[in-house]
Amino acid sequence: MSTLKHRLAVLHHRIHAAELAAERPLNSVKLLAVSKTQPATTILEAYCAGQRHFGENYLQEALAKQVQLSAFDIDWHFIGPIQSNKTRAIAEHFSWVHSVDRLKIAERLSEQRPEYLPPLNICLQVNISQEPSKSGIILDALPEMVAAVQSLRGICLRGVMAVPEPASDIVVQRIPFRQLFLAVKHLQHPELDTFSMGMSDDLEAAIYEGSTWVRVGTAVFGKRK
Ligand SMILES: *Cc1c(COP(=O)(O)O)cnc(C)c1O
């Protein structure tokens, strides 16, 4: 077995073990392979091992790889910071955006999503640990943002995404994930079914607290250069 295939198998095992430990249904958590900085050949190797959803942070890099991999049935997710002048290309070339952090960005994605494509799935990024250096809305702003974004055409508001402050203890890791999960449940919008939470080092904590997408780079592809 190749290293990548082996890493993917180990990761699926980790996800299943966490689903079991959290008493959640098997396969209720999906794997988004974060392929930033990885070449198209490496993405293809993961594709051949069965992976279909890939997450990218940098638009130009992602578009180049999409051209190289256009023959394959890949779902592309945008997970990086979004500048307004990039929204058109994002609206045209992705099926998910996890990192919407301003109403203006949601409005532009809505206007620019081509009519021949299904609605763009979006998540609102929440700065759950309230770190000044991180993007995302504050938790208190969530109800108002949800209300404003929900009525927009061309996009489908699916849920939230968060990158909490790193912590090594799983008990500590779980706190912000739980806080976000409860805040969304409190809104009582059952159509918000998506929690994009958890990366290589904290995916078990995120799965305990309701994650539905784990975004994993290092544990799939190895350390980034
Ligand atoms: C890079 C990145 C990841 C993956 O992080 P790893 O620690 O390599 O698993 C997940 N989410 C976002 C938003 C990222 O930028």
CSV table of C-alpha atoms and ligand atoms in Angstrom, one decimal:
chain,number,residue,atom,x,y,z
A,1,MET,CA,0.0,0.0,0.0
A,2,SER,CA,1.3,3.5,-0.8
A,3,THR,CA,2.0,5.9,2.0
A,4,LEU,CA,-1.0,8.1,1.0
A,5,LYS,CA,-3.4,5.1,0.8
A,6,HIS,CA,-2.2,4.0,4.2
A,7,ARG,CA,-2.6,7.4,5.7
A,8,LEU,CA,-6.2,7.6,4.3
A,9,ALA,CA,-7.0,4.2,5.8
A,10,VAL,CA,-5.6,5.2,9.2
A,11,LEU,CA,-7.6,8.4,9.0
A,12,HIS,CA,-10.9,6.6,8.2
A,13,HIS,CA,-10.2,4.4,11.1
A,14,ARG,CA,-9.7,7.4,13.4
A,15,ILE,CA,-13.0,8.9,12.2
A,16,HIS,CA,-14.9,5.7,12.7
A,17,ALA,CA,-13.5,5.2,16.1
A,18,ALA,CA,-14.5,8.7,17.1
A,19,GLU,CA,-18.0,8.3,15.7
A,20,LEU,CA,-18.3,5.1,17.8
A,21,ALA,CA,-16.9,6.8,20.9
A,22,ALA,CA,-19.3,9.7,20.5
A,23,GLU,CA,-22.2,7.3,19.9
A,24,ARG,CA,-22.9,8.8,16.5
A,25,PRO,CA,-23.9,6.9,13.4
A,26,LEU,CA,-21.1,5.6,11.3
A,27,ASN,CA,-20.4,7.8,8.3
A,28,SER,CA,-22.1,10.8,9.8
A,29,VAL,CA,-18.7,12.6,9.5
A,30,LYS,CA,-17.3,13.3,6.0
A,31,LEU,CA,-13.6,13.8,5.2
A,32,LEU,CA,-12.5,16.9,3.3
A,33,ALA,CA,-8.9,16.3,2.2
A,34,VAL,CA,-7.1,19.7,2.4
A,35,SER,CA,-4.9,19.7,-0.6
A,36,LYS,CA,-3.3,23.2,-0.4
A,37,THR,CA,0.3,23.1,-1.6
A,38,GLN,CA,-0.1,19.5,-2.9
A,39,PRO,CA,0.4,18.9,-6.6
A,40,ALA,CA,-2.4,17.6,-8.9
A,41,THR,CA,-0.6,14.2,-9.1
A,42,THR,CA,-0.9,13.8,-5.3
A,43,ILE,CA,-4.6,14.7,-5.4
A,44,LEU,CA,-5.1,12.2,-8.2
A,45,GLU,CA,-3.4,9.5,-6.0
A,46,ALA,CA,-5.9,10.3,-3.2
A,47,TYR,CA,-8.7,10.2,-5.8
A,48,CYS,CA,-7.7,6.8,-6.9
A,49,ALA,CA,-7.9,5.7,-3.2
A,50,GLY,CA,-11.5,6.8,-3.2
A,51,GLN,CA,-11.3,10.4,-1.9
A,52,ARG,CA,-13.7,12.8,-3.7
A,53,HIS,CA,-13.8,16.0,-1.7
A,54,PHE,CA,-10.8,18.3,-1.7
A,55,GLY,CA,-10.3,21.7,0.1
A,56,GLU,CA,-8.2,24.5,-1.2
A,57,ASN,CA,-7.1,27.8,0.4
A,58,TYR,CA,-5.5,29.7,-2.4
A,59,LEU,CA,-7.6,30.5,-5.5
A,60,GLN,CA,-5.0,30.7,-8.2
A,61,GLU,CA,-3.4,27.4,-7.1
A,62,ALA,CA,-6.8,25.7,-6.9
A,63,LEU,CA,-7.9,26.9,-10.4
A,64,ALA,CA,-4.7,25.5,-11.9
A,65,LYS,CA,-5.2,22.1,-10.3
A,66,GLN,CA,-8.9,22.1,-11.4
A,67,VAL,CA,-7.8,22.5,-15.0
A,68,GLN,CA,-5.3,19.6,-14.6
A,69,LEU,CA,-7.9,17.4,-13.0
A,70,SER,CA,-11.0,18.4,-15.0
A,71,ALA,CA,-11.5,14.8,-16.2
A,72,PHE,CA,-12.2,13.6,-12.7
A,73,ASP,CA,-15.3,13.8,-10.6
A,74,ILE,CA,-14.0,15.9,-7.8
A,75,ASP,CA,-16.0,18.2,-5.5
A,76,TRP,CA,-13.9,21.3,-4.8
A,77,HIS,CA,-14.3,23.2,-1.5
A,78,PHE,CA,-12.9,26.7,-0.9
A,79,ILE,CA,-11.7,27.1,2.7
A,80,GLY,CA,-9.3,30.1,2.7
A,81,PRO,CA,-9.7,33.8,3.3
A,82,ILE,CA,-11.8,35.5,0.6
A,83,GLN,CA,-11.1,38.9,-1.0
A,84,SER,CA,-14.0,40.5,-2.8
A,85,ASN,CA,-12.3,40.5,-6.1
A,86,LYS,CA,-12.0,36.7,-5.9
A,87,THR,CA,-15.7,35.9,-5.4
A,88,ARG,CA,-16.7,35.5,-9.1
A,89,ALA,CA,-14.1,32.8,-9.7
A,90,ILE,CA,-15.0,31.1,-6.5
A,91,ALA,CA,-18.7,31.2,-7.3
A,92,GLU,CA,-18.0,29.6,-10.7
A,93,HIS,CA,-15.5,26.9,-9.8
A,94,PHE,CA,-16.4,25.4,-6.4
A,95,SER,CA,-19.3,23.5,-4.9
A,96,TRP,CA,-18.7,24.5,-1.3
A,97,VAL,CA,-17.3,27.6,0.5
A,98,HIS,CA,-16.5,27.1,4.2
A,99,SER,CA,-15.0,30.5,4.9
A,100,VAL,CA,-17.7,33.1,4.4
A,101,ASP,CA,-17.1,35.8,7.0
A,102,ARG,CA,-18.9,38.9,5.8
A,103,LEU,CA,-22.3,39.6,4.4
A,104,LYS,CA,-20.8,41.4,1.4
A,105,ILE,CA,-19.0,38.2,0.4
A,106,ALA,CA,-22.2,36.1,0.7
A,107,GLU,CA,-24.0,38.7,-1.4
A,108,ARG,CA,-21.4,38.7,-4.1
A,109,LEU,CA,-21.2,34.8,-4.2
A,110,SER,CA,-25.0,34.9,-4.5
A,111,GLU,CA,-25.1,37.3,-7.4
A,112,GLN,CA,-22.2,35.7,-9.2
A,113,ARG,CA,-23.2,32.0,-8.9
A,114,PRO,CA,-24.0,30.9,-12.5
A,115,GLU,CA,-27.7,29.9,-13.0
A,116,TYR,CA,-26.7,26.7,-14.7
A,117,LEU,CA,-25.0,25.4,-11.6
A,118,PRO,CA,-26.8,24.2,-8.4
A,119,PRO,CA,-26.7,26.6,-5.4
A,120,LEU,CA,-23.3,27.0,-3.9
A,121,ASN,CA,-23.2,25.4,-0.4
A,122,ILE,CA,-21.8,27.8,2.1
A,123,CYS,CA,-20.7,27.8,5.8
A,124,LEU,CA,-20.2,30.9,7.9
A,125,GLN,CA,-16.8,31.0,9.5
A,126,VAL,CA,-17.0,31.8,13.2
A,127,ASN,CA,-14.0,33.1,15.1
A,128,ILE,CA,-14.9,30.9,18.0
A,129,SER,CA,-11.8,31.6,20.1
A,130,GLN,CA,-12.0,35.3,19.3
A,131,GLU,CA,-8.4,35.6,18.2
A,132,PRO,CA,-7.7,39.0,16.7
A,133,SER,CA,-5.5,37.5,14.0
A,134,LYS,CA,-8.2,35.0,12.8
A,135,SER,CA,-11.0,35.7,10.3
A,136,GLY,CA,-14.6,34.9,11.1
A,137,ILE,CA,-17.6,36.5,12.6
A,138,ILE,CA,-18.0,36.6,16.4
A,139,LEU,CA,-20.5,34.2,17.8
A,140,ASP,CA,-22.9,37.0,18.9
A,141,ALA,CA,-23.2,38.1,15.2
A,142,LEU,CA,-24.3,34.7,14.0
A,143,PRO,CA,-28.1,35.0,14.3
A,144,GLU,CA,-28.1,38.3,12.3
A,145,MET,CA,-25.8,36.8,9.7
A,146,VAL,CA,-27.9,33.7,9.3
A,147,ALA,CA,-31.0,35.8,8.8
A,148,ALA,CA,-29.4,38.0,6.2
A,149,VAL,CA,-27.7,35.2,4.2
A,150,GLN,CA,-30.6,32.8,4.2
A,151,SER,CA,-32.7,34.7,1.8
A,152,LEU,CA,-30.0,35.1,-0.9
A,153,ARG,CA,-30.5,33.3,-4.2
A,154,GLY,CA,-27.8,31.1,-5.7
A,155,ILE,CA,-26.4,30.0,-2.4
A,156,CYS,CA,-27.5,27.5,0.2
A,157,LEU,CA,-26.5,28.3,3.8
A,158,ARG,CA,-25.6,24.9,5.2
A,159,GLY,CA,-23.9,25.7,8.6
A,160,VAL,CA,-20.7,26.9,10.2
A,161,MET,CA,-17.0,26.5,10.1
A,162,ALA,CA,-14.4,27.2,12.8
A,163,VAL,CA,-10.7,26.9,13.5
A,164,PRO,CA,-10.3,27.2,17.3
A,165,GLU,CA,-7.1,28.1,19.0
A,166,PRO,CA,-4.9,25.0,19.1
A,167,ALA,CA,-4.9,23.0,22.4
A,168,SER,CA,-3.3,19.7,23.1
A,169,ASP,CA,-5.8,18.4,25.7
A,170,ILE,CA,-8.9,16.9,24.2
A,171,VAL,CA,-11.0,18.2,27.0
A,172,VAL,CA,-9.9,21.7,26.2
A,173,GLN,CA,-10.3,21.2,22.5
A,174,ARG,CA,-13.9,20.2,22.9
A,175,ILE,CA,-15.0,23.5,24.6
A,176,PRO,CA,-15.1,25.8,21.6
A,177,PHE,CA,-16.6,23.1,19.3
A,178,ARG,CA,-19.4,22.5,21.8
A,179,GLN,CA,-20.0,26.2,22.2
A,180,LEU,CA,-20.4,26.6,18.4
A,181,PHE,CA,-22.6,23.5,18.1
A,182,LEU,CA,-25.0,24.7,20.9
A,183,ALA,CA,-25.2,28.2,19.5
A,184,VAL,CA,-26.3,26.9,16.1
A,185,LYS,CA,-28.8,24.4,17.6
A,186,HIS,CA,-30.2,27.3,19.7
A,187,LEU,CA,-31.1,29.1,16.4
A,188,GLN,CA,-33.5,26.3,15.6
A,189,HIS,CA,-32.9,26.2,11.9
A,190,PRO,CA,-32.9,22.5,11.1
A,191,GLU,CA,-31.6,23.2,7.6
A,192,LEU,CA,-28.3,24.2,9.2
A,193,ASP,CA,-27.0,20.6,9.2
A,194,THR,CA,-23.3,21.2,8.6
A,195,PHE,CA,-20.5,21.7,11.1
A,196,SER,CA,-17.1,22.1,9.5
A,197,MET,CA,-15.0,21.5,12.5
A,198,GLY,CA,-11.8,19.5,13.2
A,199,MET,CA,-8.4,19.2,11.6
A,200,SER,CA,-5.5,16.7,11.9
A,201,ASP,CA,-4.9,17.4,15.6
A,202,ASP,CA,-8.3,17.9,17.0
A,203,LEU,CA,-10.7,15.9,14.8
A,204,GLU,CA,-11.7,13.5,17.7
A,205,ALA,CA,-12.8,16.5,19.8
A,206,ALA,CA,-14.7,18.0,16.9
A,207,ILE,CA,-16.5,14.7,16.2
A,208,TYR,CA,-17.5,14.4,19.9
A,209,GLU,CA,-19.2,17.8,19.5
A,210,GLY,CA,-21.1,17.2,16.3
A,211,SER,CA,-18.7,17.8,13.4
A,212,THR,CA,-20.0,16.7,10.0
A,213,TRP,CA,-17.0,17.7,7.9
A,214,VAL,CA,-13.4,17.3,9.2
A,215,ARG,CA,-10.9,19.2,7.1
A,216,VAL,CA,-7.7,17.3,7.2
A,217,GLY,CA,-4.4,18.1,5.5
A,218,THR,CA,-1.3,16.9,7.3
A,219,ALA,CA,-2.8,13.5,8.4
A,220,VAL,CA,-3.7,12.8,4.7
A,221,PHE,CA,-0.7,14.2,2.8
A,222,GLY,CA,2.1,14.5,5.4
A,223,LYS,CA,3.7,17.7,6.6
A,224,ARG,CA,3.4,20.6,4.2
A,225,LYS,CA,6.6,22.1,2.8
B,1,LIG,C1,-4.7,24.0,6.3
B,1,LIG,C2,-6.1,23.9,6.8
B,1,LIG,C3,-6.6,22.7,7.3
B,1,LIG,C4,-5.9,21.4,7.5
B,1,LIG,O1,-5.0,21.5,8.5
B,1,LIG,P1,-4.1,20.2,9.0
B,1,LIG,O2,-3.7,20.6,10.4
B,1,LIG,O3,-3.0,20.1,8.0
B,1,LIG,O4,-5.0,19.1,9.0
B,1,LIG,C5,-8.0,22.8,7.7
B,1,LIG,N1,-8.7,23.9,7.7
B,1,LIG,C6,-8.2,25.1,7.2
B,1,LIG,C7,-9.1,26.3,7.1
B,1,LIG,C8,-6.9,25.1,6.8
B,1,LIG,O5,-6.4,26.3,6.3
